[in-house]
Structure formats: C-alpha cells, structure tokens
PDB file of C-alpha atoms (C1' of nucleotides) in Angstrom:
ATOM      1  CA  UNK Y   1     -25.536   3.415 -49.346  1.00 94.00           C
ATOM      2  CA  UNK Y   2     -29.028   4.330 -48.393  1.00 96.00           C
ATOM      3  CA  UNK Y   3     -30.311   7.833 -47.838  1.00 97.00           C
ATOM      4  CA  UNK Y   4     -29.992   7.805 -44.066  1.00 97.00           C
ATOM      5  CA  UNK Y   5     -26.316   7.032 -44.317  1.00 97.00           C
ATOM      6  CA  UNK Y   6     -25.894   9.628 -47.057  1.00 98.00           C
ATOM      7  CA  UNK Y   7     -27.442  12.128 -44.676  1.00 97.00           C
ATOM      8  CA  UNK Y   8     -25.255  11.288 -41.713  1.00 96.00           C
ATOM      9  CA  UNK Y   9     -22.101  11.299 -43.852  1.00 97.00           C
ATOM     10  CA  UNK Y  10     -22.755  14.480 -45.773  1.00 97.00           C
ATOM     11  CA  UNK Y  11     -24.281  16.536 -42.968  1.00 96.00           C
ATOM     12  CA  UNK Y  12     -27.425  17.254 -44.979  1.00 97.00           C
ATOM     13  CA  UNK Y  13     -30.832  16.139 -43.746  1.00 97.00           C
ATOM     14  CA  UNK Y  14     -32.676  13.382 -45.555  1.00 97.00           C
ATOM     15  CA  UNK Y  15     -35.385  15.779 -46.698  1.00 97.00           C
ATOM     16  CA  UNK Y  16     -32.795  18.199 -47.960  1.00 97.00           C
ATOM     17  CA  UNK Y  17     -31.062  15.516 -50.006  1.00 98.00           C
ATOM     18  CA  UNK Y  18     -34.348  14.523 -51.633  1.00 97.00           C
ATOM     19  CA  UNK Y  19     -35.146  18.170 -52.271  1.00 97.00           C
ATOM     20  CA  UNK Y  20     -31.702  18.801 -53.778  1.00 98.00           C
ATOM     21  CA  UNK Y  21     -32.040  15.793 -56.017  1.00 97.00           C
ATOM     22  CA  UNK Y  22     -35.459  16.970 -57.218  1.00 96.00           C
ATOM     23  CA  UNK Y  23     -33.949  20.375 -57.995  1.00 96.00           C
ATOM     24  CA  UNK Y  24     -31.203  18.836 -60.063  1.00 95.00           C
ATOM     25  CA  UNK Y  25     -28.377  19.414 -57.626  1.00 97.00           C
ATOM     26  CA  UNK Y  26     -27.391  15.772 -57.332  1.00 97.00           C
ATOM     27  CA  UNK Y  27     -26.701  14.043 -60.635  1.00 96.00           C
ATOM     28  CA  UNK Y  28     -26.719  10.295 -61.095  1.00 93.00           C
ATOM     29  CA  UNK Y  29     -28.430   8.965 -58.020  1.00 96.00           C
ATOM     30  CA  UNK Y  30     -29.105   5.294 -58.673  1.00 96.00           C
ATOM     31  CA  UNK Y  31     -32.178   3.388 -57.522  1.00 96.00           C
ATOM     32  CA  UNK Y  32     -32.386  -0.161 -56.234  1.00 92.00           C
ATOM     33  CA  UNK Y  33     -34.992  -2.621 -57.479  1.00 88.00           C
ATOM     34  CA  UNK Y  34     -37.167  -1.507 -54.580  1.00 91.00           C
ATOM     35  CA  UNK Y  35     -37.234   2.040 -55.904  1.00 92.00           C
ATOM     36  CA  UNK Y  36     -35.003   3.317 -53.124  1.00 96.00           C
ATOM     37  CA  UNK Y  37     -32.054   5.616 -53.708  1.00 97.00           C
ATOM     38  CA  UNK Y  38     -28.551   4.182 -53.636  1.00 97.00           C
ATOM     39  CA  UNK Y  39     -25.698   6.598 -53.126  1.00 98.00           C
ATOM     40  CA  UNK Y  40     -22.205   5.941 -54.431  1.00 97.00           C
ATOM     41  CA  UNK Y  41     -19.092   7.324 -52.766  1.00 97.00           C
ATOM     42  CA  UNK Y  42     -18.978   9.947 -55.487  1.00 97.00           C
ATOM     43  CA  UNK Y  43     -22.547  10.945 -54.567  1.00 98.00           C
ATOM     44  CA  UNK Y  44     -21.539  11.276 -50.934  1.00 98.00           C
ATOM     45  CA  UNK Y  45     -18.516  13.408 -51.763  1.00 97.00           C
ATOM     46  CA  UNK Y  46     -20.689  15.614 -53.906  1.00 98.00           C
ATOM     47  CA  UNK Y  47     -23.335  15.978 -51.172  1.00 98.00           C
ATOM     48  CA  UNK Y  48     -20.639  16.835 -48.671  1.00 97.00           C
ATOM     49  CA  UNK Y  49     -19.358  19.543 -50.947  1.00 98.00           C
ATOM     50  CA  UNK Y  50     -22.911  20.873 -51.333  1.00 98.00           C
ATOM     51  CA  UNK Y  51     -23.256  20.842 -47.567  1.00 97.00           C
ATOM     52  CA  UNK Y  52     -20.281  23.127 -47.169  1.00 97.00           C
ATOM     53  CA  UNK Y  53     -21.253  25.373 -50.021  1.00 97.00           C
ATOM     54  CA  UNK Y  54     -24.711  25.814 -48.552  1.00 97.00           C
ATOM     55  CA  UNK Y  55     -23.353  26.239 -45.034  1.00 96.00           C
ATOM     56  CA  UNK Y  56     -21.253  29.128 -46.260  1.00 95.00           C
ATOM     57  CA  UNK Y  57     -24.085  30.763 -48.132  1.00 95.00           C
ATOM     58  CA  UNK Y  58     -23.929  29.715 -51.772  1.00 96.00           C
ATOM     59  CA  UNK Y  59     -27.362  30.337 -53.340  1.00 96.00           C
ATOM     60  CA  UNK Y  60     -29.197  27.414 -54.884  1.00 97.00           C
ATOM     61  CA  UNK Y  61     -29.113  28.939 -58.349  1.00 96.00           C
ATOM     62  CA  UNK Y  62     -25.342  28.862 -58.287  1.00 97.00           C
ATOM     63  CA  UNK Y  63     -25.313  25.328 -56.928  1.00 98.00           C
ATOM     64  CA  UNK Y  64     -27.679  24.375 -59.740  1.00 97.00           C
ATOM     65  CA  UNK Y  65     -25.357  25.770 -62.325  1.00 97.00           C
ATOM     66  CA  UNK Y  66     -22.419  24.098 -60.636  1.00 98.00           C
ATOM     67  CA  UNK Y  67     -24.236  20.764 -60.602  1.00 98.00           C
ATOM     68  CA  UNK Y  68     -25.224  21.087 -64.249  1.00 97.00           C
ATOM     69  CA  UNK Y  69     -21.594  21.642 -65.188  1.00 97.00           C
ATOM     70  CA  UNK Y  70     -20.519  18.736 -63.025  1.00 97.00           C
ATOM     71  CA  UNK Y  71     -23.004  16.499 -64.794  1.00 97.00           C
ATOM     72  CA  UNK Y  72     -21.581  17.527 -68.160  1.00 96.00           C
ATOM     73  CA  UNK Y  73     -18.173  16.086 -67.433  1.00 94.00           C
ATOM     74  CA  UNK Y  74     -14.563  17.098 -67.212  1.00 95.00           C
ATOM     75  CA  UNK Y  75     -14.527  19.672 -69.951  1.00 95.00           C
ATOM     76  CA  UNK Y  76     -16.472  22.018 -67.681  1.00 97.00           C
ATOM     77  CA  UNK Y  77     -13.759  22.090 -65.053  1.00 97.00           C
ATOM     78  CA  UNK Y  78     -12.602  25.615 -65.953  1.00 97.00           C
ATOM     79  CA  UNK Y  79     -16.144  26.912 -65.402  1.00 97.00           C
ATOM     80  CA  UNK Y  80     -16.476  25.052 -62.123  1.00 97.00           C
ATOM     81  CA  UNK Y  81     -13.142  26.417 -61.023  1.00 97.00           C
ATOM     82  CA  UNK Y  82     -14.449  29.921 -61.679  1.00 97.00           C
ATOM     83  CA  UNK Y  83     -17.494  29.266 -59.510  1.00 97.00           C
ATOM     84  CA  UNK Y  84     -15.431  27.975 -56.611  1.00 97.00           C
ATOM     85  CA  UNK Y  85     -12.957  30.848 -56.854  1.00 97.00           C
ATOM     86  CA  UNK Y  86     -15.860  33.229 -56.823  1.00 96.00           C
ATOM     87  CA  UNK Y  87     -17.284  31.564 -53.752  1.00 97.00           C
ATOM     88  CA  UNK Y  88     -13.928  31.687 -52.072  1.00 97.00           C
ATOM     89  CA  UNK Y  89     -13.945  35.462 -52.554  1.00 95.00           C
ATOM     90  CA  UNK Y  90     -17.360  35.599 -50.924  1.00 95.00           C
ATOM     91  CA  UNK Y  91     -15.992  33.723 -47.948  1.00 96.00           C
ATOM     92  CA  UNK Y  92     -13.381  36.406 -47.481  1.00 95.00           C
ATOM     93  CA  UNK Y  93     -16.137  39.009 -47.447  1.00 95.00           C
ATOM     94  CA  UNK Y  94     -18.051  36.991 -44.900  1.00 95.00           C
ATOM     95  CA  UNK Y  95     -15.052  36.665 -42.686  1.00 96.00           C
ATOM     96  CA  UNK Y  96     -14.701  40.405 -42.828  1.00 96.00           C
ATOM     97  CA  UNK Y  97     -18.357  40.749 -41.794  1.00 96.00           C
ATOM     98  CA  UNK Y  98     -17.794  38.454 -38.844  1.00 96.00           C
ATOM     99  CA  UNK Y  99     -14.877  40.577 -37.735  1.00 96.00           C
ATOM    100  CA  UNK Y 100     -16.912  43.725 -38.046  1.00 96.00           C
ATOM    101  CA  UNK Y 101     -19.758  42.201 -36.049  1.00 97.00           C
ATOM    102  CA  UNK Y 102     -17.344  40.997 -33.406  1.00 96.00           C
ATOM    103  CA  UNK Y 103     -16.122  44.544 -32.974  1.00 97.00           C
ATOM    104  CA  UNK Y 104     -19.646  45.840 -32.638  1.00 97.00           C
ATOM    105  CA  UNK Y 105     -20.590  43.172 -30.118  1.00 97.00           C
ATOM    106  CA  UNK Y 106     -17.440  43.851 -28.117  1.00 97.00           C
ATOM    107  CA  UNK Y 107     -18.239  47.557 -28.001  1.00 97.00           C
ATOM    108  CA  UNK Y 108     -21.825  46.861 -26.990  1.00 97.00           C
ATOM    109  CA  UNK Y 109     -20.773  44.419 -24.284  1.00 97.00           C
ATOM    110  CA  UNK Y 110     -18.335  46.998 -22.957  1.00 97.00           C
ATOM    111  CA  UNK Y 111     -21.165  49.456 -22.609  1.00 96.00           C
ATOM    112  CA  UNK Y 112     -23.220  46.855 -20.777  1.00 96.00           C
ATOM    113  CA  UNK Y 113     -20.298  46.148 -18.435  1.00 96.00           C
ATOM    114  CA  UNK Y 114     -19.925  49.817 -17.778  1.00 95.00           C
ATOM    115  CA  UNK Y 115     -23.576  49.960 -16.900  1.00 94.00           C
ATOM    116  CA  UNK Y 116     -23.491  46.916 -14.659  1.00 91.00           C
ATOM    117  CA  UNK Y 117     -20.471  48.087 -12.722  1.00 83.00           C
TER     118      UNK Y 117
ATOM    119  CA  UNK D   1     -34.927  61.245 -40.030  1.00 93.00           C
ATOM    120  CA  UNK D   2     -37.154  59.653 -42.614  1.00 96.00           C
ATOM    121  CA  UNK D   3     -37.149  56.035 -43.596  1.00 97.00           C
ATOM    122  CA  UNK D   4     -34.948  56.400 -46.664  1.00 97.00           C
ATOM    123  CA  UNK D   5     -32.207  57.917 -44.569  1.00 97.00           C
ATOM    124  CA  UNK D   6     -32.685  55.272 -41.875  1.00 97.00           C
ATOM    125  CA  UNK D   7     -32.175  52.680 -44.593  1.00 97.00           C
ATOM    126  CA  UNK D   8     -29.030  54.177 -46.031  1.00 96.00           C
ATOM    127  CA  UNK D   9     -27.525  54.701 -42.585  1.00 97.00           C
ATOM    128  CA  UNK D  10     -28.363  51.294 -41.112  1.00 97.00           C
ATOM    129  CA  UNK D  11     -27.725  49.184 -44.191  1.00 96.00           C
ATOM    130  CA  UNK D  12     -31.216  47.681 -44.077  1.00 97.00           C
ATOM    131  CA  UNK D  13     -33.638  48.158 -46.945  1.00 97.00           C
ATOM    132  CA  UNK D  14     -36.697  50.322 -46.495  1.00 97.00           C
ATOM    133  CA  UNK D  15     -39.006  47.310 -46.791  1.00 97.00           C
ATOM    134  CA  UNK D  16     -36.979  45.411 -44.261  1.00 97.00           C
ATOM    135  CA  UNK D  17     -37.193  48.240 -41.752  1.00 98.00           C
ATOM    136  CA  UNK D  18     -40.972  48.397 -42.093  1.00 97.00           C
ATOM    137  CA  UNK D  19     -41.162  44.630 -41.783  1.00 97.00           C
ATOM    138  CA  UNK D  20     -38.946  44.624 -38.709  1.00 97.00           C
ATOM    139  CA  UNK D  21     -41.044  47.319 -37.113  1.00 97.00           C
ATOM    140  CA  UNK D  22     -44.224  45.343 -37.784  1.00 96.00           C
ATOM    141  CA  UNK D  23     -42.613  42.284 -36.181  1.00 95.00           C
ATOM    142  CA  UNK D  24     -41.764  44.225 -33.052  1.00 95.00           C
ATOM    143  CA  UNK D  25     -38.040  44.446 -33.662  1.00 97.00           C
ATOM    144  CA  UNK D  26     -37.856  48.210 -33.579  1.00 97.00           C
ATOM    145  CA  UNK D  27     -39.379  49.810 -30.466  1.00 95.00           C
ATOM    146  CA  UNK D  28     -40.430  53.419 -30.288  1.00 92.00           C
ATOM    147  CA  UNK D  29     -40.567  54.576 -33.859  1.00 96.00           C
ATOM    148  CA  UNK D  30     -42.256  57.965 -33.826  1.00 96.00           C
ATOM    149  CA  UNK D  31     -44.623  59.251 -36.480  1.00 95.00           C
ATOM    150  CA  UNK D  32     -44.922  62.768 -37.841  1.00 92.00           C
ATOM    151  CA  UNK D  33     -48.254  64.539 -38.231  1.00 88.00           C
ATOM    152  CA  UNK D  34     -48.328  63.198 -41.794  1.00 91.00           C
ATOM    153  CA  UNK D  35     -48.292  59.604 -40.523  1.00 91.00           C
ATOM    154  CA  UNK D  36     -44.734  59.026 -41.706  1.00 96.00           C
ATOM    155  CA  UNK D  37     -42.087  57.368 -39.573  1.00 97.00           C
ATOM    156  CA  UNK D  38     -39.452  59.517 -37.886  1.00 97.00           C
ATOM    157  CA  UNK D  39     -36.300  57.818 -36.744  1.00 97.00           C
ATOM    158  CA  UNK D  40     -34.217  59.110 -33.853  1.00 97.00           C
ATOM    159  CA  UNK D  41     -30.480  58.550 -33.601  1.00 97.00           C
ATOM    160  CA  UNK D  42     -31.221  55.815 -31.086  1.00 97.00           C
ATOM    161  CA  UNK D  43     -33.483  54.134 -33.654  1.00 97.00           C
ATOM    162  CA  UNK D  44     -30.704  54.290 -36.229  1.00 97.00           C
ATOM    163  CA  UNK D  45     -28.158  52.797 -33.854  1.00 97.00           C
ATOM    164  CA  UNK D  46     -30.592  50.027 -33.041  1.00 97.00           C
ATOM    165  CA  UNK D  47     -31.289  49.314 -36.709  1.00 97.00           C
ATOM    166  CA  UNK D  48     -27.574  49.243 -37.427  1.00 97.00           C
ATOM    167  CA  UNK D  49     -27.098  46.683 -34.692  1.00 97.00           C
ATOM    168  CA  UNK D  50     -29.955  44.622 -36.137  1.00 97.00           C
ATOM    169  CA  UNK D  51     -28.310  44.857 -39.531  1.00 97.00           C
ATOM    170  CA  UNK D  52     -25.127  43.256 -38.216  1.00 97.00           C
ATOM    171  CA  UNK D  53     -26.932  40.661 -36.184  1.00 97.00           C
ATOM    172  CA  UNK D  54     -28.941  39.631 -39.207  1.00 97.00           C
ATOM    173  CA  UNK D  55     -25.906  39.732 -41.492  1.00 96.00           C
ATOM    174  CA  UNK D  56     -24.188  37.279 -39.210  1.00 95.00           C
ATOM    175  CA  UNK D  57     -27.146  34.959 -38.977  1.00 94.00           C
ATOM    176  CA  UNK D  58     -29.108  35.747 -35.841  1.00 96.00           C
ATOM    177  CA  UNK D  59     -32.630  34.291 -36.253  1.00 96.00           C
ATOM    178  CA  UNK D  60     -35.586  36.649 -36.033  1.00 96.00           C
ATOM    179  CA  UNK D  61     -36.950  34.967 -32.936  1.00 96.00           C
ATOM    180  CA  UNK D  62     -33.810  35.842 -31.052  1.00 96.00           C
ATOM    181  CA  UNK D  63     -33.863  39.371 -32.379  1.00 97.00           C
ATOM    182  CA  UNK D  64     -37.467  39.615 -31.265  1.00 97.00           C
ATOM    183  CA  UNK D  65     -36.576  38.571 -27.762  1.00 97.00           C
ATOM    184  CA  UNK D  66     -33.619  40.927 -27.772  1.00 97.00           C
ATOM    185  CA  UNK D  67     -35.842  43.797 -28.911  1.00 97.00           C
ATOM    186  CA  UNK D  68     -38.464  43.026 -26.285  1.00 97.00           C
ATOM    187  CA  UNK D  69     -35.825  43.175 -23.575  1.00 97.00           C
ATOM    188  CA  UNK D  70     -34.451  46.377 -25.007  1.00 97.00           C
ATOM    189  CA  UNK D  71     -37.897  47.911 -24.894  1.00 96.00           C
ATOM    190  CA  UNK D  72     -38.232  46.988 -21.227  1.00 96.00           C
ATOM    191  CA  UNK D  73     -35.340  49.154 -20.170  1.00 93.00           C
ATOM    192  CA  UNK D  74     -32.000  48.959 -18.439  1.00 95.00           C
ATOM    193  CA  UNK D  75     -32.845  46.246 -15.937  1.00 94.00           C
ATOM    194  CA  UNK D  76     -32.772  43.723 -18.780  1.00 96.00           C
ATOM    195  CA  UNK D  77     -29.145  44.431 -19.619  1.00 97.00           C
ATOM    196  CA  UNK D  78     -27.898  41.170 -18.065  1.00 97.00           C
ATOM    197  CA  UNK D  79     -30.257  39.189 -20.294  1.00 97.00           C
ATOM    198  CA  UNK D  80     -29.269  41.150 -23.353  1.00 97.00           C
ATOM    199  CA  UNK D  81     -25.643  40.631 -22.506  1.00 97.00           C
ATOM    200  CA  UNK D  82     -26.294  36.882 -22.454  1.00 96.00           C
ATOM    201  CA  UNK D  83     -27.848  37.033 -25.919  1.00 97.00           C
ATOM    202  CA  UNK D  84     -24.914  38.914 -27.385  1.00 97.00           C
ATOM    203  CA  UNK D  85     -22.378  36.626 -25.746  1.00 97.00           C
ATOM    204  CA  UNK D  86     -24.259  33.712 -27.161  1.00 96.00           C
ATOM    205  CA  UNK D  87     -24.229  35.224 -30.595  1.00 96.00           C
ATOM    206  CA  UNK D  88     -20.547  35.918 -30.291  1.00 96.00           C
ATOM    207  CA  UNK D  89     -20.002  32.201 -29.680  1.00 95.00           C
ATOM    208  CA  UNK D  90     -21.972  31.444 -32.818  1.00 95.00           C
ATOM    209  CA  UNK D  91     -19.707  33.768 -34.756  1.00 96.00           C
ATOM    210  CA  UNK D  92     -16.714  31.739 -33.640  1.00 95.00           C
ATOM    211  CA  UNK D  93     -18.431  28.624 -34.931  1.00 95.00           C
ATOM    212  CA  UNK D  94     -19.154  30.334 -38.220  1.00 95.00           C
ATOM    213  CA  UNK D  95     -15.576  31.421 -38.587  1.00 96.00           C
ATOM    214  CA  UNK D  96     -14.567  27.857 -38.051  1.00 96.00           C
ATOM    215  CA  UNK D  97     -16.999  26.793 -40.789  1.00 96.00           C
ATOM    216  CA  UNK D  98     -15.499  29.332 -43.159  1.00 96.00           C
ATOM    217  CA  UNK D  99     -12.050  27.931 -42.479  1.00 96.00           C
ATOM    218  CA  UNK D 100     -13.250  24.421 -43.083  1.00 96.00           C
ATOM    219  CA  UNK D 101     -14.903  25.413 -46.337  1.00 97.00           C
ATOM    220  CA  UNK D 102     -11.777  27.260 -47.426  1.00 96.00           C
ATOM    221  CA  UNK D 103      -9.802  24.081 -46.941  1.00 97.00           C
ATOM    222  CA  UNK D 104     -12.289  22.076 -48.959  1.00 97.00           C
ATOM    223  CA  UNK D 105     -12.327  24.617 -51.751  1.00 97.00           C
ATOM    224  CA  UNK D 106      -8.541  24.748 -51.804  1.00 97.00           C
ATOM    225  CA  UNK D 107      -8.360  20.980 -52.079  1.00 97.00           C
ATOM    226  CA  UNK D 108     -10.961  20.923 -54.832  1.00 97.00           C
ATOM    227  CA  UNK D 109      -9.199  23.673 -56.758  1.00 97.00           C
ATOM    228  CA  UNK D 110      -5.951  21.783 -56.474  1.00 97.00           C
ATOM    229  CA  UNK D 111      -7.602  18.769 -58.040  1.00 96.00           C
ATOM    230  CA  UNK D 112      -8.928  20.961 -60.835  1.00 96.00           C
ATOM    231  CA  UNK D 113      -5.442  22.408 -61.401  1.00 96.00           C
ATOM    232  CA  UNK D 114      -3.999  18.931 -61.511  1.00 95.00           C
ATOM    233  CA  UNK D 115      -6.573  18.052 -64.123  1.00 94.00           C
ATOM    234  CA  UNK D 116      -5.978  21.162 -66.219  1.00 92.00           C
ATOM    235  CA  UNK D 117      -2.236  20.744 -66.255  1.00 84.00           C
TER     236      UNK D 117
ATOM    237  C1'  DT C   1     -48.172 -17.024 -41.003  1.00 86.56           C
ATOM    238  C1'  DT C   2     -49.703 -12.919 -39.601  1.00 86.56           C
ATOM    239  C1'  DC C   3     -48.357  -8.733 -37.364  1.00 86.56           C
ATOM    240  C1'  DT C   4     -45.599  -5.025 -36.341  1.00 86.56           C
ATOM    241  C1'  DT C   5     -41.736  -2.146 -36.930  1.00 86.56           C
ATOM    242  C1'  DG C   6     -38.722   0.781 -39.357  1.00 86.56           C
ATOM    243  C1'  DA C   7     -36.776   2.798 -43.369  1.00 86.56           C
ATOM    244  C1'  DC C   8     -38.014   4.346 -47.457  1.00 86.56           C
ATOM    245  C1'  DC C   9     -41.209   6.547 -51.069  1.00 86.56           C
ATOM    246  C1'  DT C  10     -44.182  10.767 -53.096  1.00 86.56           C
ATOM    247  C1'  DT C  11     -47.014  14.738 -52.868  1.00 86.56           C
ATOM    248  C1'  DG C  12     -48.227  18.752 -50.939  1.00 86.56           C
ATOM    249  C1'  DA C  13     -48.651  22.061 -47.263  1.00 86.56           C
ATOM    250  C1'  DG C  14     -46.275  25.135 -43.883  1.00 86.56           C
ATOM    251  C1'  DT C  15     -42.406  28.215 -42.303  1.00 86.56           C
ATOM    252  C1'  DT C  16     -38.969  31.860 -42.275  1.00 86.56           C
ATOM    253  C1'  DG C  17     -37.450  36.071 -43.675  1.00 86.56           C
ATOM    254  C1'  DC C  18     -37.635  38.916 -46.565  1.00 86.56           C
ATOM    255  C1'  DT C  19     -38.873  41.509 -51.190  1.00 86.56           C
ATOM    256  C1'  DC C  20     -41.821  43.450 -54.339  1.00 86.56           C
ATOM    257  C1'  DC C  21     -46.079  45.370 -56.165  1.00 86.56           C
ATOM    258  C1'  DA C  22     -50.620  47.851 -56.452  1.00 86.56           C
ATOM    259  C1'  DG C  23     -53.129  51.452 -55.148  1.00 86.56           C
ATOM    260  C1'  DG C  24     -53.497  55.602 -52.438  1.00 86.56           C
ATOM    261  C1'  DC C  25     -52.090  60.051 -49.778  1.00 86.56           C
ATOM    262  C1'  DC C  26     -49.550  64.222 -49.363  1.00 86.56           C
ATOM    263  C1'  DG C  27     -46.288  68.256 -49.846  1.00 86.56           C
ATOM    264  C1'  DG C  28     -43.676  70.798 -53.088  1.00 86.56           C
ATOM    265  C1'  DT C  29     -42.641  72.527 -57.640  1.00 86.56           C
ATOM    266  C1'  DA C  30     -43.595  74.227 -62.769  1.00 86.56           C
TER     267       DA C  30
ATOM    268  C1'  DT P   1     -53.675  72.701 -61.400  1.00 86.56           C
ATOM    269  C1'  DA P   2     -51.172  68.974 -62.822  1.00 86.56           C
ATOM    270  C1'  DC P   3     -47.411  66.256 -61.830  1.00 86.56           C
ATOM    271  C1'  DC P   4     -43.668  64.250 -59.166  1.00 86.56           C
ATOM    272  C1'  DG P   5     -41.202  61.840 -55.456  1.00 86.56           C
ATOM    273  C1'  DG P   6     -41.435  59.783 -51.180  1.00 86.56           C
ATOM    274  C1'  DC P   7     -44.172  57.844 -47.989  1.00 86.56           C
ATOM    275  C1'  DC P   8     -48.135  54.668 -46.511  1.00 86.56           C
ATOM    276  C1'  DT P   9     -50.733  49.853 -46.134  1.00 86.56           C
ATOM    277  C1'  DG P  10     -52.071  45.266 -47.440  1.00 86.56           C
ATOM    278  C1'  DG P  11     -51.108  41.426 -49.739  1.00 86.56           C
ATOM    279  C1'  DA P  12     -48.738  38.493 -53.139  1.00 86.56           C
ATOM    280  C1'  DG P  13     -44.385  36.154 -54.397  1.00 86.56           C
ATOM    281  C1'  DC P  14     -40.084  33.877 -53.535  1.00 86.56           C
ATOM    282  C1'  DA P  15     -36.014  31.021 -51.643  1.00 86.56           C
ATOM    283  C1'  DA P  16     -34.751  27.192 -49.289  1.00 86.56           C
ATOM    284  C1'  DC P  17     -35.990  24.298 -46.713  1.00 86.56           C
ATOM    285  C1'  DT P  18     -39.000  21.353 -43.327  1.00 86.56           C
ATOM    286  C1'  DC P  19     -42.602  18.606 -42.026  1.00 86.56           C
ATOM    287  C1'  DA P  20     -46.772  15.779 -42.241  1.00 86.56           C
ATOM    288  C1'  DA P  21     -49.949  12.422 -44.485  1.00 86.56           C
ATOM    289  C1'  DG P  22     -50.530   8.340 -46.539  1.00 86.56           C
ATOM    290  C1'  DG P  23     -48.467   4.340 -48.857  1.00 86.56           C
ATOM    291  C1'  DT P  24     -44.912   0.342 -50.026  1.00 86.56           C
ATOM    292  C1'  DC P  25     -41.910  -3.158 -48.653  1.00 86.56           C
ATOM    293  C1'  DA P  26     -38.557  -6.272 -46.166  1.00 86.56           C
ATOM    294  C1'  DA P  27     -37.386  -8.365 -41.929  1.00 86.56           C
ATOM    295  C1'  DG P  28     -38.004 -10.029 -37.474  1.00 86.56           C
ATOM    296  C1'  DA P  29     -41.262 -11.275 -33.444  1.00 86.56           C
ATOM    297  C1'  DA P  30     -45.468 -13.828 -31.795  1.00 86.56           C
TER     298       DA P  30
END
DNA sequence: TTCTTGACCTTGAGTTGCTCCAGGCCGGTA
DNA sequence: TACCGGCCTGGAGCAACTCAAGGTCAAGAA
C-alpha cells in the first residue's frame, strides 16, 4: 500500500505518517524500487493504533517508547501491556474531566437561559 | 487576589494566566498601585471556566472569540450560548472517541494476555 | 514522442499553545 | 541594610504537527 492509502485507512494525515516514521514511531516501513514507502497490513494496524493513542492524548515520548518495544519483538509484551494499561487509566481520568466539564457547561447554559427568559 | 491565588483556584498555571491575559482571553484584570494584577471573584470564575474549556480541548481561537463576546456584555449571551452548545457537542464526540479507544485497548490487551498465557 | 498530471520524495520553515528563564522591581523581615 | 519571596516583562524553547518549495518519476493525453 502506498502512503495515501495508509493515511486514509489509519486516520492519520500523510505528513503525520512521514513525521512519525522519522521520529521512530513506525518500525519496518519498506520502500519500493522507486524509493516510495510501501505499507504492509501490519504497518496499517500499527498506524491505526497510533492514531487512537494520539487521539486520546498519549504523548509522543510514550509512543516512542512503545514503538521501540514493539520493534524489539514479543519479549517486550509485558512492558507494552503496562503502557496500554497506564493509558487506559488516563482515559478514565479524561472521561471524568468530560463529565465535570459537561456539568459546568450545563450550569452555565442554565444561567444563560435564565437571563434570556 | 494575587496571581498565585488565581492560579491555585482556577487550576491554570501562573504563566498560563499571564499568557491568556496577553492574548485577550481574560478581560478586565485590574492592577494594584504596585503594577501587580488583582483578580476579582468574577475573574477567578472566568479563569476556572477557561481551565475546563482548555482541558476539554477548546482551541484558543474559539476561547478568544468567547472572551471577546463576554467582554461586550450581556447582549452577546445568545452567541456565547451557541459556542458552549457547540463545545458540548464536541465533548460527546470525544467521549465516543474514548469509548472507541477503550475497545481497541481492551482487544490489544486480550491479545497480549493470550500471548503471555 | 513530448507534455502534462498526479502521487510521491526531502528539507526546512511556520503554527499553536504553552512553559520556562533571565533580569529587574518592590515590600517586608532579621 | 541586606536579603527574601512574589511579582513584573520580554524573549527563548518546546511539542506535535502542518505546510510549502522544489525535485523525481510513471502513466496517460496530444
């Protein structure tokens, strides 16, 4: 697969994929004889995972560490598991923040309604 | 109130408050005779709202517009209401993203477990 | 066959939204 | 009077993209 398809499948932009690769977040991207990137299904799955991790606020440093472990093979699975569990805990915190903000917005909107009445 | 107290009450850092003020996000910050900022309760409430809007991903441009309307007085309440409703819709989208990511993480962790067994 | 188009490449600059630091002022305390 | 903490400003640094310039190459149209 070429980069445009990798982008549309993973959700990341083309520029972002190139940037991530340069930063070591995407191991094993092959190149065709023309020098262009070729993405395997495994690459796409990995990019998709990165997309969701980014979308939910994982910092690049963590992704870098995660990618480095991934590149090292299966014996790093316990470490990777730790990272994902950790992120999952962050998601819970974020959900809590959303709830809190919802409350605040609801209260504010109530005040506006009161004023507009 | 001085800036350190404004920071601890709103959740924003001191530097962030100064930055926000410089960018026009915080109308009507008074100064004492010594040139130092004095924050009213209204300022604090406003900063706290900004804290939650930022925390949940509102871009600065939107906050800027929101602040400009706020500074113009009560007749802009309908516009401000629109902005908050809009943001509230974004929060729903974000919650959906969190759910989606949770699923993906759960699936990934399952695969890891399978491997570690 | 030459020309154009489109997708890709690299390098480097620009943007957003903070965050931190240097250097300076001022009021209170030892 | 010397020091301290908290405040000030201006400007540099940073994270994570995002975009623009300039170039290559394959494929199809004229």
